[in-house]
PDB file of C-alpha atoms and ligand atoms in Angstrom:
ATOM      1  CA  UNK A   1       0.174  -0.182   0.168  1.00 49.00           C
ATOM      2  CA  UNK A   2       1.328   3.353  -0.854  1.00 56.00           C
ATOM      3  CA  UNK A   3       1.422   6.383   1.443  1.00 62.00           C
ATOM      4  CA  UNK A   4      -0.452   9.225   0.226  1.00 64.00           C
ATOM      5  CA  UNK A   5       1.696  12.323   1.351  1.00 64.00           C
ATOM      6  CA  UNK A   6       0.520  15.670   2.122  1.00 68.00           C
ATOM      7  CA  UNK A   7       2.184  18.497  -0.246  1.00 74.00           C
ATOM      8  CA  UNK A   8      -0.237  21.309   0.509  1.00 88.00           C
ATOM      9  CA  UNK A   9      -1.379  22.275   4.001  1.00 96.00           C
ATOM     10  CA  UNK A  10      -4.754  21.672   5.079  1.00 98.00           C
ATOM     11  CA  UNK A  11      -6.873  24.185   6.175  1.00 98.00           C
ATOM     12  CA  UNK A  12     -10.513  24.943   7.439  1.00 98.00           C
ATOM     13  CA  UNK A  13     -11.291  26.099   3.751  1.00 98.00           C
ATOM     14  CA  UNK A  14      -9.852  22.853   2.238  1.00 98.00           C
ATOM     15  CA  UNK A  15     -11.524  20.464   4.932  1.00 98.00           C
ATOM     16  CA  UNK A  16     -14.864  21.979   3.675  1.00 98.00           C
ATOM     17  CA  UNK A  17     -13.931  21.611  -0.073  1.00 98.00           C
ATOM     18  CA  UNK A  18     -13.395  18.231   0.643  1.00 98.00           C
ATOM     19  CA  UNK A  19     -16.882  17.663   1.557  1.00 98.00           C
ATOM     20  CA  UNK A  20     -18.181  19.449  -1.542  1.00 98.00           C
ATOM     21  CA  UNK A  21     -15.962  17.029  -3.733  1.00 98.00           C
ATOM     22  CA  UNK A  22     -16.659  14.078  -1.708  1.00 98.00           C
ATOM     23  CA  UNK A  23     -13.104  13.068  -0.893  1.00 98.00           C
ATOM     24  CA  UNK A  24     -13.144  11.749   2.614  1.00 98.00           C
ATOM     25  CA  UNK A  25     -11.320  13.507   5.413  1.00 98.00           C
ATOM     26  CA  UNK A  26      -9.123  11.683   7.539  1.00 98.00           C
ATOM     27  CA  UNK A  27      -8.030  12.742  11.315  1.00 98.00           C
ATOM     28  CA  UNK A  28      -6.114  11.190  13.525  1.00 98.00           C
ATOM     29  CA  UNK A  29      -5.280  12.127  17.402  1.00 98.00           C
ATOM     30  CA  UNK A  30      -1.631  12.949  18.300  1.00 98.00           C
ATOM     31  CA  UNK A  31      -0.167  14.067  21.343  1.00 98.00           C
ATOM     32  CA  UNK A  32       3.434  14.776  20.854  1.00 98.00           C
ATOM     33  CA  UNK A  33       6.099  15.752  18.161  1.00 98.00           C
ATOM     34  CA  UNK A  34       7.212  12.221  16.991  1.00 98.00           C
ATOM     35  CA  UNK A  35       3.973  10.723  16.423  1.00 98.00           C
ATOM     36  CA  UNK A  36       2.480  14.103  14.773  1.00 98.00           C
ATOM     37  CA  UNK A  37       5.821  13.841  12.402  1.00 98.00           C
ATOM     38  CA  UNK A  38       4.817  10.356  11.242  1.00 98.00           C
ATOM     39  CA  UNK A  39       1.168  11.395  10.637  1.00 98.00           C
ATOM     40  CA  UNK A  40       2.219  14.357   8.670  1.00 98.00           C
ATOM     41  CA  UNK A  41       4.446  12.360   6.958  1.00 97.00           C
ATOM     42  CA  UNK A  42       1.988   9.484   6.053  1.00 98.00           C
ATOM     43  CA  UNK A  43      -0.464  12.323   4.975  1.00 98.00           C
ATOM     44  CA  UNK A  44      -3.320  12.645   7.670  1.00 98.00           C
ATOM     45  CA  UNK A  45      -5.361  15.903   6.447  1.00 98.00           C
ATOM     46  CA  UNK A  46      -6.111  16.860  10.533  1.00 98.00           C
ATOM     47  CA  UNK A  47      -4.487  16.011  13.607  1.00 98.00           C
ATOM     48  CA  UNK A  48      -6.601  16.342  16.806  1.00 98.00           C
ATOM     49  CA  UNK A  49      -4.804  17.114  20.002  1.00 98.00           C
ATOM     50  CA  UNK A  50      -7.898  15.400  22.026  1.00 98.00           C
ATOM     51  CA  UNK A  51      -8.157  15.913  25.669  1.00 98.00           C
ATOM     52  CA  UNK A  52      -8.332  12.473  25.429  1.00 98.00           C
ATOM     53  CA  UNK A  53      -4.419  12.966  26.422  1.00 98.00           C
ATOM     54  CA  UNK A  54      -5.644  12.958  30.050  1.00 98.00           C
ATOM     55  CA  UNK A  55      -6.634   9.197  29.575  1.00 96.00           C
ATOM     56  CA  UNK A  56      -4.265   7.798  26.933  1.00 97.00           C
ATOM     57  CA  UNK A  57      -1.127   9.784  27.873  1.00 98.00           C
ATOM     58  CA  UNK A  58      -1.657  10.967  31.463  1.00 98.00           C
ATOM     59  CA  UNK A  59      -3.235   7.754  32.837  1.00 96.00           C
ATOM     60  CA  UNK A  60      -6.605   9.556  34.212  1.00 97.00           C
ATOM     61  CA  UNK A  61      -9.701   7.537  34.340  1.00 95.00           C
ATOM     62  CA  UNK A  62     -11.657  10.258  32.069  1.00 95.00           C
ATOM     63  CA  UNK A  63     -10.952  13.743  30.593  1.00 97.00           C
ATOM     64  CA  UNK A  64     -12.369  15.822  33.241  1.00 97.00           C
ATOM     65  CA  UNK A  65      -8.864  16.996  34.934  1.00 98.00           C
ATOM     66  CA  UNK A  66      -7.036  17.903  31.698  1.00 98.00           C
ATOM     67  CA  UNK A  67      -6.103  21.769  32.284  1.00 98.00           C
ATOM     68  CA  UNK A  68      -5.387  24.465  29.569  1.00 98.00           C
ATOM     69  CA  UNK A  69      -1.376  23.919  30.558  1.00 98.00           C
ATOM     70  CA  UNK A  70      -1.855  20.315  29.282  1.00 98.00           C
ATOM     71  CA  UNK A  71      -3.570  21.263  26.368  1.00 98.00           C
ATOM     72  CA  UNK A  72      -1.335  24.009  25.324  1.00 98.00           C
ATOM     73  CA  UNK A  73       2.049  21.976  25.878  1.00 98.00           C
ATOM     74  CA  UNK A  74       1.262  19.001  24.041  1.00 98.00           C
ATOM     75  CA  UNK A  75      -0.410  21.225  21.260  1.00 98.00           C
ATOM     76  CA  UNK A  76       3.054  23.122  20.830  1.00 98.00           C
ATOM     77  CA  UNK A  77       4.577  19.742  20.488  1.00 98.00           C
ATOM     78  CA  UNK A  78       1.982  18.703  17.649  1.00 98.00           C
ATOM     79  CA  UNK A  79       2.702  21.603  15.944  1.00 98.00           C
ATOM     80  CA  UNK A  80       6.366  21.470  16.205  1.00 98.00           C
ATOM     81  CA  UNK A  81       6.083  17.990  14.200  1.00 98.00           C
ATOM     82  CA  UNK A  82       3.502  18.638  11.694  1.00 98.00           C
ATOM     83  CA  UNK A  83       3.817  20.676   8.296  1.00 98.00           C
ATOM     84  CA  UNK A  84       0.582  20.016   6.597  1.00 98.00           C
ATOM     85  CA  UNK A  85      -1.974  18.882   8.692  1.00 98.00           C
ATOM     86  CA  UNK A  86      -4.822  20.969   9.896  1.00 98.00           C
ATOM     87  CA  UNK A  87      -4.411  20.899  13.723  1.00 98.00           C
ATOM     88  CA  UNK A  88      -7.400  21.071  16.244  1.00 99.00           C
ATOM     89  CA  UNK A  89      -6.920  21.380  19.920  1.00 99.00           C
ATOM     90  CA  UNK A  90      -9.672  20.390  22.450  1.00 98.00           C
ATOM     91  CA  UNK A  91     -10.896  22.910  25.028  1.00 98.00           C
ATOM     92  CA  UNK A  92     -10.730  21.081  28.401  1.00 98.00           C
ATOM     93  CA  UNK A  93     -13.343  20.698  30.677  1.00 98.00           C
ATOM     94  CA  UNK A  94     -14.679  24.014  32.358  1.00 98.00           C
ATOM     95  CA  UNK A  95     -12.563  26.376  30.012  1.00 98.00           C
ATOM     96  CA  UNK A  96     -15.177  27.476  27.882  1.00 98.00           C
ATOM     97  CA  UNK A  97     -18.253  26.469  30.367  1.00 97.00           C
ATOM     98  CA  UNK A  98     -17.789  29.447  32.494  1.00 97.00           C
ATOM     99  CA  UNK A  99     -18.130  32.434  30.340  1.00 98.00           C
ATOM    100  CA  UNK A 100     -18.046  33.362  26.449  1.00 98.00           C
ATOM    101  CA  UNK A 101     -15.245  35.790  27.719  1.00 98.00           C
ATOM    102  CA  UNK A 102     -13.257  32.628  29.128  1.00 98.00           C
ATOM    103  CA  UNK A 103     -14.079  30.531  25.821  1.00 98.00           C
ATOM    104  CA  UNK A 104     -12.734  33.409  23.575  1.00 98.00           C
ATOM    105  CA  UNK A 105      -9.732  33.735  25.757  1.00 98.00           C
ATOM    106  CA  UNK A 106      -8.948  30.205  26.174  1.00 98.00           C
ATOM    107  CA  UNK A 107      -9.414  29.588  22.457  1.00 98.00           C
ATOM    108  CA  UNK A 108      -7.050  32.052  21.720  1.00 98.00           C
ATOM    109  CA  UNK A 109      -4.266  30.571  23.798  1.00 98.00           C
ATOM    110  CA  UNK A 110      -4.402  27.543  22.160  1.00 98.00           C
ATOM    111  CA  UNK A 111      -4.158  29.190  18.791  1.00 98.00           C
ATOM    112  CA  UNK A 112      -1.543  31.696  20.270  1.00 98.00           C
ATOM    113  CA  UNK A 113       0.882  29.498  22.591  1.00 98.00           C
ATOM    114  CA  UNK A 114       0.089  26.153  21.039  1.00 98.00           C
ATOM    115  CA  UNK A 115      -0.048  26.876  17.299  1.00 98.00           C
ATOM    116  CA  UNK A 116      -3.647  25.164  17.015  1.00 98.00           C
ATOM    117  CA  UNK A 117      -5.183  26.233  13.886  1.00 98.00           C
ATOM    118  CA  UNK A 118      -8.729  25.253  14.887  1.00 98.00           C
ATOM    119  CA  UNK A 119     -10.231  24.730  18.431  1.00 98.00           C
ATOM    120  CA  UNK A 120     -12.841  22.165  19.259  1.00 98.00           C
ATOM    121  CA  UNK A 121     -15.608  22.185  22.059  1.00 98.00           C
ATOM    122  CA  UNK A 122     -18.145  19.704  23.030  1.00 98.00           C
ATOM    123  CA  UNK A 123     -22.002  20.410  22.945  1.00 98.00           C
ATOM    124  CA  UNK A 124     -24.698  22.038  20.874  1.00 98.00           C
ATOM    125  CA  UNK A 125     -27.312  24.975  21.180  1.00 98.00           C
ATOM    126  CA  UNK A 126     -25.967  25.650  24.792  1.00 98.00           C
ATOM    127  CA  UNK A 127     -22.551  26.287  23.892  1.00 98.00           C
ATOM    128  CA  UNK A 128     -23.449  28.386  20.452  1.00 98.00           C
ATOM    129  CA  UNK A 129     -22.950  31.765  22.067  1.00 98.00           C
ATOM    130  CA  UNK A 130     -19.254  30.672  22.843  1.00 98.00           C
ATOM    131  CA  UNK A 131     -18.956  29.136  19.316  1.00 98.00           C
ATOM    132  CA  UNK A 132     -20.080  32.468  17.604  1.00 98.00           C
ATOM    133  CA  UNK A 133     -17.745  34.475  19.760  1.00 98.00           C
ATOM    134  CA  UNK A 134     -14.700  32.201  18.896  1.00 98.00           C
ATOM    135  CA  UNK A 135     -15.524  31.894  15.379  1.00 98.00           C
ATOM    136  CA  UNK A 136     -15.887  36.242  15.192  1.00 98.00           C
ATOM    137  CA  UNK A 137     -12.345  36.179  16.987  1.00 98.00           C
ATOM    138  CA  UNK A 138     -11.296  34.371  13.500  1.00 98.00           C
ATOM    139  CA  UNK A 139     -10.301  31.268  15.376  1.00 98.00           C
ATOM    140  CA  UNK A 140     -11.876  28.203  13.287  1.00 98.00           C
ATOM    141  CA  UNK A 141     -13.706  25.859  15.553  1.00 98.00           C
ATOM    142  CA  UNK A 142     -15.005  22.214  15.477  1.00 99.00           C
ATOM    143  CA  UNK A 143     -17.986  21.615  17.327  1.00 98.00           C
ATOM    144  CA  UNK A 144     -18.334  17.868  19.261  1.00 98.00           C
ATOM    145  CA  UNK A 145     -21.786  16.007  19.472  1.00 98.00           C
ATOM    146  CA  UNK A 146     -23.261  12.649  20.409  1.00 97.00           C
ATOM    147  CA  UNK A 147     -21.241  11.248  23.027  1.00 95.00           C
ATOM    148  CA  UNK A 148     -19.397  13.811  24.519  1.00 95.00           C
ATOM    149  CA  UNK A 149     -16.766  12.521  27.206  1.00 94.00           C
ATOM    150  CA  UNK A 150     -16.791  15.952  29.120  1.00 96.00           C
ATOM    151  CA  UNK A 151     -20.129  15.003  30.185  1.00 94.00           C
ATOM    152  CA  UNK A 152     -19.421  11.562  31.607  1.00 91.00           C
ATOM    153  CA  UNK A 153     -21.228  12.502  34.597  1.00 92.00           C
ATOM    154  CA  UNK A 154     -24.349  13.783  33.168  1.00 89.00           C
ATOM    155  CA  UNK A 155     -24.502  10.820  30.675  1.00 86.00           C
ATOM    156  CA  UNK A 156     -23.575   8.184  33.208  1.00 83.00           C
ATOM    157  CA  UNK A 157     -20.673   6.357  31.498  1.00 79.00           C
ATOM    158  CA  UNK A 158     -19.991   6.143  27.763  1.00 81.00           C
ATOM    159  CA  UNK A 159     -22.796   5.336  25.744  1.00 84.00           C
ATOM    160  CA  UNK A 160     -24.095   5.575  22.184  1.00 86.00           C
ATOM    161  CA  UNK A 161     -26.295   8.870  21.838  1.00 87.00           C
ATOM    162  CA  UNK A 162     -29.282   9.631  19.721  1.00 90.00           C
ATOM    163  CA  UNK A 163     -30.690   6.062  19.855  1.00 91.00           C
ATOM    164  CA  UNK A 164     -34.658   7.508  20.373  1.00 94.00           C
ATOM    165  CA  UNK A 165     -36.502   9.643  18.473  1.00 96.00           C
ATOM    166  CA  UNK A 166     -36.558  12.506  20.815  1.00 96.00           C
ATOM    167  CA  UNK A 167     -32.777  12.215  21.504  1.00 95.00           C
ATOM    168  CA  UNK A 168     -32.246  12.001  17.620  1.00 97.00           C
ATOM    169  CA  UNK A 169     -34.418  15.213  17.109  1.00 97.00           C
ATOM    170  CA  UNK A 170     -31.977  16.952  19.686  1.00 97.00           C
ATOM    171  CA  UNK A 171     -28.851  15.665  17.799  1.00 97.00           C
ATOM    172  CA  UNK A 172     -30.134  17.000  14.572  1.00 98.00           C
ATOM    173  CA  UNK A 173     -31.333  20.303  15.850  1.00 98.00           C
ATOM    174  CA  UNK A 174     -27.990  20.757  17.663  1.00 98.00           C
ATOM    175  CA  UNK A 175     -25.938  19.936  14.658  1.00 98.00           C
ATOM    176  CA  UNK A 176     -27.708  22.514  12.862  1.00 98.00           C
ATOM    177  CA  UNK A 177     -27.186  24.961  15.387  1.00 98.00           C
ATOM    178  CA  UNK A 178     -23.418  24.831  15.703  1.00 98.00           C
ATOM    179  CA  UNK A 179     -23.142  24.933  11.879  1.00 98.00           C
ATOM    180  CA  UNK A 180     -25.334  27.989  12.139  1.00 98.00           C
ATOM    181  CA  UNK A 181     -22.888  29.180  14.884  1.00 98.00           C
ATOM    182  CA  UNK A 182     -20.176  29.179  12.443  1.00 98.00           C
ATOM    183  CA  UNK A 183     -18.426  25.540  13.076  1.00 98.00           C
ATOM    184  CA  UNK A 184     -16.030  24.544  10.571  1.00 98.00           C
ATOM    185  CA  UNK A 185     -16.806  20.799  11.179  1.00 98.00           C
ATOM    186  CA  UNK A 186     -18.768  18.739  13.814  1.00 98.00           C
ATOM    187  CA  UNK A 187     -17.185  15.398  15.268  1.00 98.00           C
ATOM    188  CA  UNK A 188     -19.918  13.278  15.891  1.00 98.00           C
ATOM    189  CA  UNK A 189     -18.995  10.332  18.263  1.00 97.00           C
ATOM    190  CA  UNK A 190     -21.051   7.180  19.056  1.00 96.00           C
ATOM    191  CA  UNK A 191     -24.049   7.919  16.982  1.00 97.00           C
ATOM    192  CA  UNK A 192     -25.864   5.092  15.045  1.00 97.00           C
ATOM    193  CA  UNK A 193     -25.128   5.023  11.236  1.00 97.00           C
ATOM    194  CA  UNK A 194     -28.087   6.107   9.834  1.00 97.00           C
ATOM    195  CA  UNK A 195     -28.567   9.000  11.838  1.00 98.00           C
ATOM    196  CA  UNK A 196     -25.265  10.229  11.163  1.00 98.00           C
ATOM    197  CA  UNK A 197     -26.365   9.712   7.387  1.00 98.00           C
ATOM    198  CA  UNK A 198     -29.046  11.994   7.736  1.00 98.00           C
ATOM    199  CA  UNK A 199     -26.851  14.958   9.665  1.00 98.00           C
ATOM    200  CA  UNK A 200     -24.436  14.462   7.005  1.00 98.00           C
ATOM    201  CA  UNK A 201     -26.851  15.092   4.458  1.00 98.00           C
ATOM    202  CA  UNK A 202     -28.716  17.845   6.318  1.00 98.00           C
ATOM    203  CA  UNK A 203     -25.260  19.986   7.213  1.00 98.00           C
ATOM    204  CA  UNK A 204     -22.924  22.050   4.604  1.00 98.00           C
ATOM    205  CA  UNK A 205     -19.964  21.612   7.096  1.00 98.00           C
ATOM    206  CA  UNK A 206     -18.363  18.227   7.168  1.00 98.00           C
ATOM    207  CA  UNK A 207     -19.407  15.527   9.859  1.00 98.00           C
ATOM    208  CA  UNK A 208     -16.257  13.650  11.132  1.00 98.00           C
ATOM    209  CA  UNK A 209     -17.405  10.487  12.889  1.00 98.00           C
ATOM    210  CA  UNK A 210     -15.850   8.246  15.637  1.00 98.00           C
ATOM    211  CA  UNK A 211     -18.019   5.304  16.095  1.00 97.00           C
ATOM    212  CA  UNK A 212     -20.850   6.941  13.829  1.00 98.00           C
ATOM    213  CA  UNK A 213     -20.707   4.538  10.654  1.00 97.00           C
ATOM    214  CA  UNK A 214     -19.305   5.166   7.220  1.00 98.00           C
ATOM    215  CA  UNK A 215     -21.745   8.058   5.949  1.00 98.00           C
ATOM    216  CA  UNK A 216     -19.774  10.790   7.662  1.00 98.00           C
ATOM    217  CA  UNK A 217     -17.502  13.305   5.618  1.00 98.00           C
ATOM    218  CA  UNK A 218     -14.413  12.006   7.528  1.00 98.00           C
ATOM    219  CA  UNK A 219     -13.309   9.845  10.354  1.00 98.00           C
ATOM    220  CA  UNK A 220     -11.226  10.182  13.328  1.00 98.00           C
ATOM    221  CA  UNK A 221      -9.707   7.574  15.678  1.00 98.00           C
ATOM    222  CA  UNK A 222      -7.881   7.980  18.721  1.00 98.00           C
ATOM    223  CA  UNK A 223      -3.985   6.578  17.513  1.00 97.00           C
ATOM    224  CA  UNK A 224      -3.477   4.522  20.723  1.00 97.00           C
ATOM    225  CA  UNK A 225      -6.509   2.705  19.570  1.00 97.00           C
ATOM    226  CA  UNK A 226      -5.996   2.122  16.246  1.00 97.00           C
ATOM    227  CA  UNK A 227      -2.322   1.300  16.956  1.00 97.00           C
ATOM    228  CA  UNK A 228      -3.430  -1.317  19.592  1.00 96.00           C
ATOM    229  CA  UNK A 229      -1.272   0.176  22.205  1.00 96.00           C
ATOM    230  CA  UNK A 230      -3.416  -1.006  24.867  1.00 93.00           C
ATOM    231  CA  UNK A 231      -4.350  -4.518  24.879  1.00 86.00           C
ATOM    232  CA  UNK A 232      -7.431  -3.993  27.441  1.00 80.00           C
ATOM    233  CA  UNK A 233      -9.113  -1.370  25.385  1.00 70.00           C
ATOM    234  CA  UNK A 234     -11.231  -2.307  22.460  1.00 77.00           C
ATOM    235  CA  UNK A 235     -14.184  -0.216  21.587  1.00 88.00           C
ATOM    236  CA  UNK A 236     -16.531  -1.807  19.133  1.00 91.00           C
ATOM    237  CA  UNK A 237     -15.967   1.177  16.490  1.00 95.00           C
ATOM    238  CA  UNK A 238     -11.914   0.781  16.361  1.00 96.00           C
ATOM    239  CA  UNK A 239     -10.204  -0.894  13.624  1.00 96.00           C
ATOM    240  CA  UNK A 240      -6.739  -1.915  14.892  1.00 95.00           C
ATOM    241  CA  UNK A 241      -4.154  -1.374  12.055  1.00 97.00           C
ATOM    242  CA  UNK A 242      -1.252  -2.605  14.087  1.00 97.00           C
ATOM    243  CA  UNK A 243      -0.650  -4.389  17.122  1.00 96.00           C
ATOM    244  CA  UNK A 244       2.306  -1.950  18.656  1.00 97.00           C
ATOM    245  CA  UNK A 245       1.725  -2.567  21.921  1.00 97.00           C
ATOM    246  CA  UNK A 246       2.502  -5.995  21.659  1.00 96.00           C
ATOM    247  CA  UNK A 247       5.463  -5.168  19.462  1.00 97.00           C
ATOM    248  CA  UNK A 248       6.645  -2.534  22.168  1.00 98.00           C
ATOM    249  CA  UNK A 249       6.669  -5.061  25.045  1.00 97.00           C
ATOM    250  CA  UNK A 250       8.553  -7.917  23.213  1.00 98.00           C
ATOM    251  CA  UNK A 251      11.046  -5.291  22.271  1.00 98.00           C
ATOM    252  CA  UNK A 252      11.450  -3.929  25.934  1.00 98.00           C
ATOM    253  CA  UNK A 253      11.730  -7.588  27.109  1.00 98.00           C
ATOM    254  CA  UNK A 254      14.491  -8.637  24.525  1.00 98.00           C
ATOM    255  CA  UNK A 255      16.424  -5.461  25.434  1.00 98.00           C
ATOM    256  CA  UNK A 256      16.247  -6.477  28.964  1.00 98.00           C
ATOM    257  CA  UNK A 257      17.091  -9.939  28.531  1.00 98.00           C
ATOM    258  CA  UNK A 258      19.957  -8.866  26.593  1.00 98.00           C
ATOM    259  CA  UNK A 259      21.476  -6.834  28.994  1.00 98.00           C
ATOM    260  CA  UNK A 260      21.040  -9.449  31.556  1.00 98.00           C
ATOM    261  CA  UNK A 261      22.921 -12.049  29.200  1.00 98.00           C
ATOM    262  CA  UNK A 262      25.376  -9.729  28.262  1.00 98.00           C
ATOM    263  CA  UNK A 263      24.422  -9.967  24.359  1.00 98.00           C
ATOM    264  CA  UNK A 264      23.851  -6.282  24.239  1.00 98.00           C
ATOM    265  CA  UNK A 265      25.829  -3.923  23.634  1.00 97.00           C
ATOM    266  CA  UNK A 266      28.234  -5.850  20.617  1.00 97.00           C
ATOM    267  CA  UNK A 267      31.248  -4.178  19.214  1.00 95.00           C
ATOM    268  CA  UNK A 268      29.312  -2.409  16.467  1.00 96.00           C
ATOM    269  CA  UNK A 269      27.228  -0.261  19.263  1.00 97.00           C
ATOM    270  CA  UNK A 270      30.497   0.731  20.864  1.00 97.00           C
ATOM    271  CA  UNK A 271      33.150   3.388  20.563  1.00 97.00           C
ATOM    272  CA  UNK A 272      37.004   2.870  19.729  1.00 96.00           C
ATOM    273  CA  UNK A 273      39.855   4.161  21.230  1.00 97.00           C
ATOM    274  CA  UNK A 274      43.582   3.981  19.592  1.00 97.00           C
ATOM    275  CA  UNK A 275      44.997   1.025  21.736  1.00 96.00           C
ATOM    276  CA  UNK A 276      48.206   2.593  21.872  1.00 95.00           C
ATOM    277  CA  UNK A 277      46.378   5.179  24.570  1.00 94.00           C
ATOM    278  CA  UNK A 278      44.923   1.976  26.664  1.00 93.00           C
ATOM    279  CA  UNK A 279      48.399   0.599  26.725  1.00 93.00           C
ATOM    280  CA  UNK A 280      49.863   3.381  28.258  1.00 92.00           C
ATOM    281  CA  UNK A 281      47.208   3.818  30.551  1.00 91.00           C
ATOM    282  CA  UNK A 282      47.973   0.459  31.881  1.00 91.00           C
ATOM    283  CA  UNK A 283      51.798   0.689  31.548  1.00 90.00           C
ATOM    284  CA  UNK A 284      51.746   4.032  33.582  1.00 84.00           C
ATOM    285  CA  UNK A 285      49.489   2.391  35.900  1.00 74.00           C
ATOM    286  CA  UNK A 286      47.103   4.931  35.885  1.00 62.00           C
ATOM    287  CA  UNK A 287      44.356   2.891  36.310  1.00 55.00           C
TER     288      UNK A 287
HETATM  289  O1  KIV B   1     -10.555  13.855  22.603  1.00 58.35           O
HETATM  290  C1  KIV B   1     -10.621  13.137  21.643  1.00 58.35           C
HETATM  291  O2  KIV B   1      -9.753  12.406  21.301  1.00 58.35           O
HETATM  292  C2  KIV B   1     -11.903  13.496  21.029  1.00 58.35           C
HETATM  293  C3  KIV B   1     -11.838  12.416  19.919  1.00 58.35           C
HETATM  294  C4  KIV B   1     -12.391  11.124  20.718  1.00 58.35           C
HETATM  295  C5  KIV B   1     -12.770  12.904  18.842  1.00 58.35           C
HETATM  296  O3  KIV B   1     -12.328  14.164  21.230  1.00 58.35           O
END
């Protein structure tokens, strides 16, 4: 399989053009320089510095403890690794809920200090004043609907959203509201595929699905999930493109045993010194 390399910069406008042209949008999460560099070289359209970093990088149980400082730190690293991808940074829990003013200030920090090209926040109609103000400040914004992890305590767990008629109607209304407020695109998480299809047809902005079926205009996955880094995490919607976790574990194990049995390092891993220098050190009894 060939890698489709990026040669031009992805932007808010180019992502929207992809929807118009029927060209599916690829998005992956990344949280550090080296992973972002590899994804960028592989040709991904968008990199999401998700607040999922709280769980997959920092070991928290959910995303609620993630701070603005965490997001800025990781977004800046990702942006140093990426030349072409459109970089979207998540606004963490409580960075936009308290007021429209706080939302604009914090979105601005992700752009100024983290070098993000856009920000993402969770919610529908209730956060439209924040979306409008951020977009008015010339910061592209990606909305996030369906299973929104920052609402885990309100939802009572990670559950598929929009399954009954009332919930489906609300989801469609929220999608239209965030579009009207100026969102560049909308992430749909854990939404039944047929409902995502309806939303995708009703919107002129792209839908990017995670657990939302094949009809979305694009797809996003958390990279640790799609690379099989953690053996105990296997959501239904994830396809594993590699088993990197077991590869890494086995490499770490071989390294440890080669140290123990002195098969590493060998001569090819060692630096040389002129033997005359060593002989002199020995003969002069310096050692
Ligand atoms: O934080 C994240 O990684 C996300 C994706 C799951 C869409 O919001």
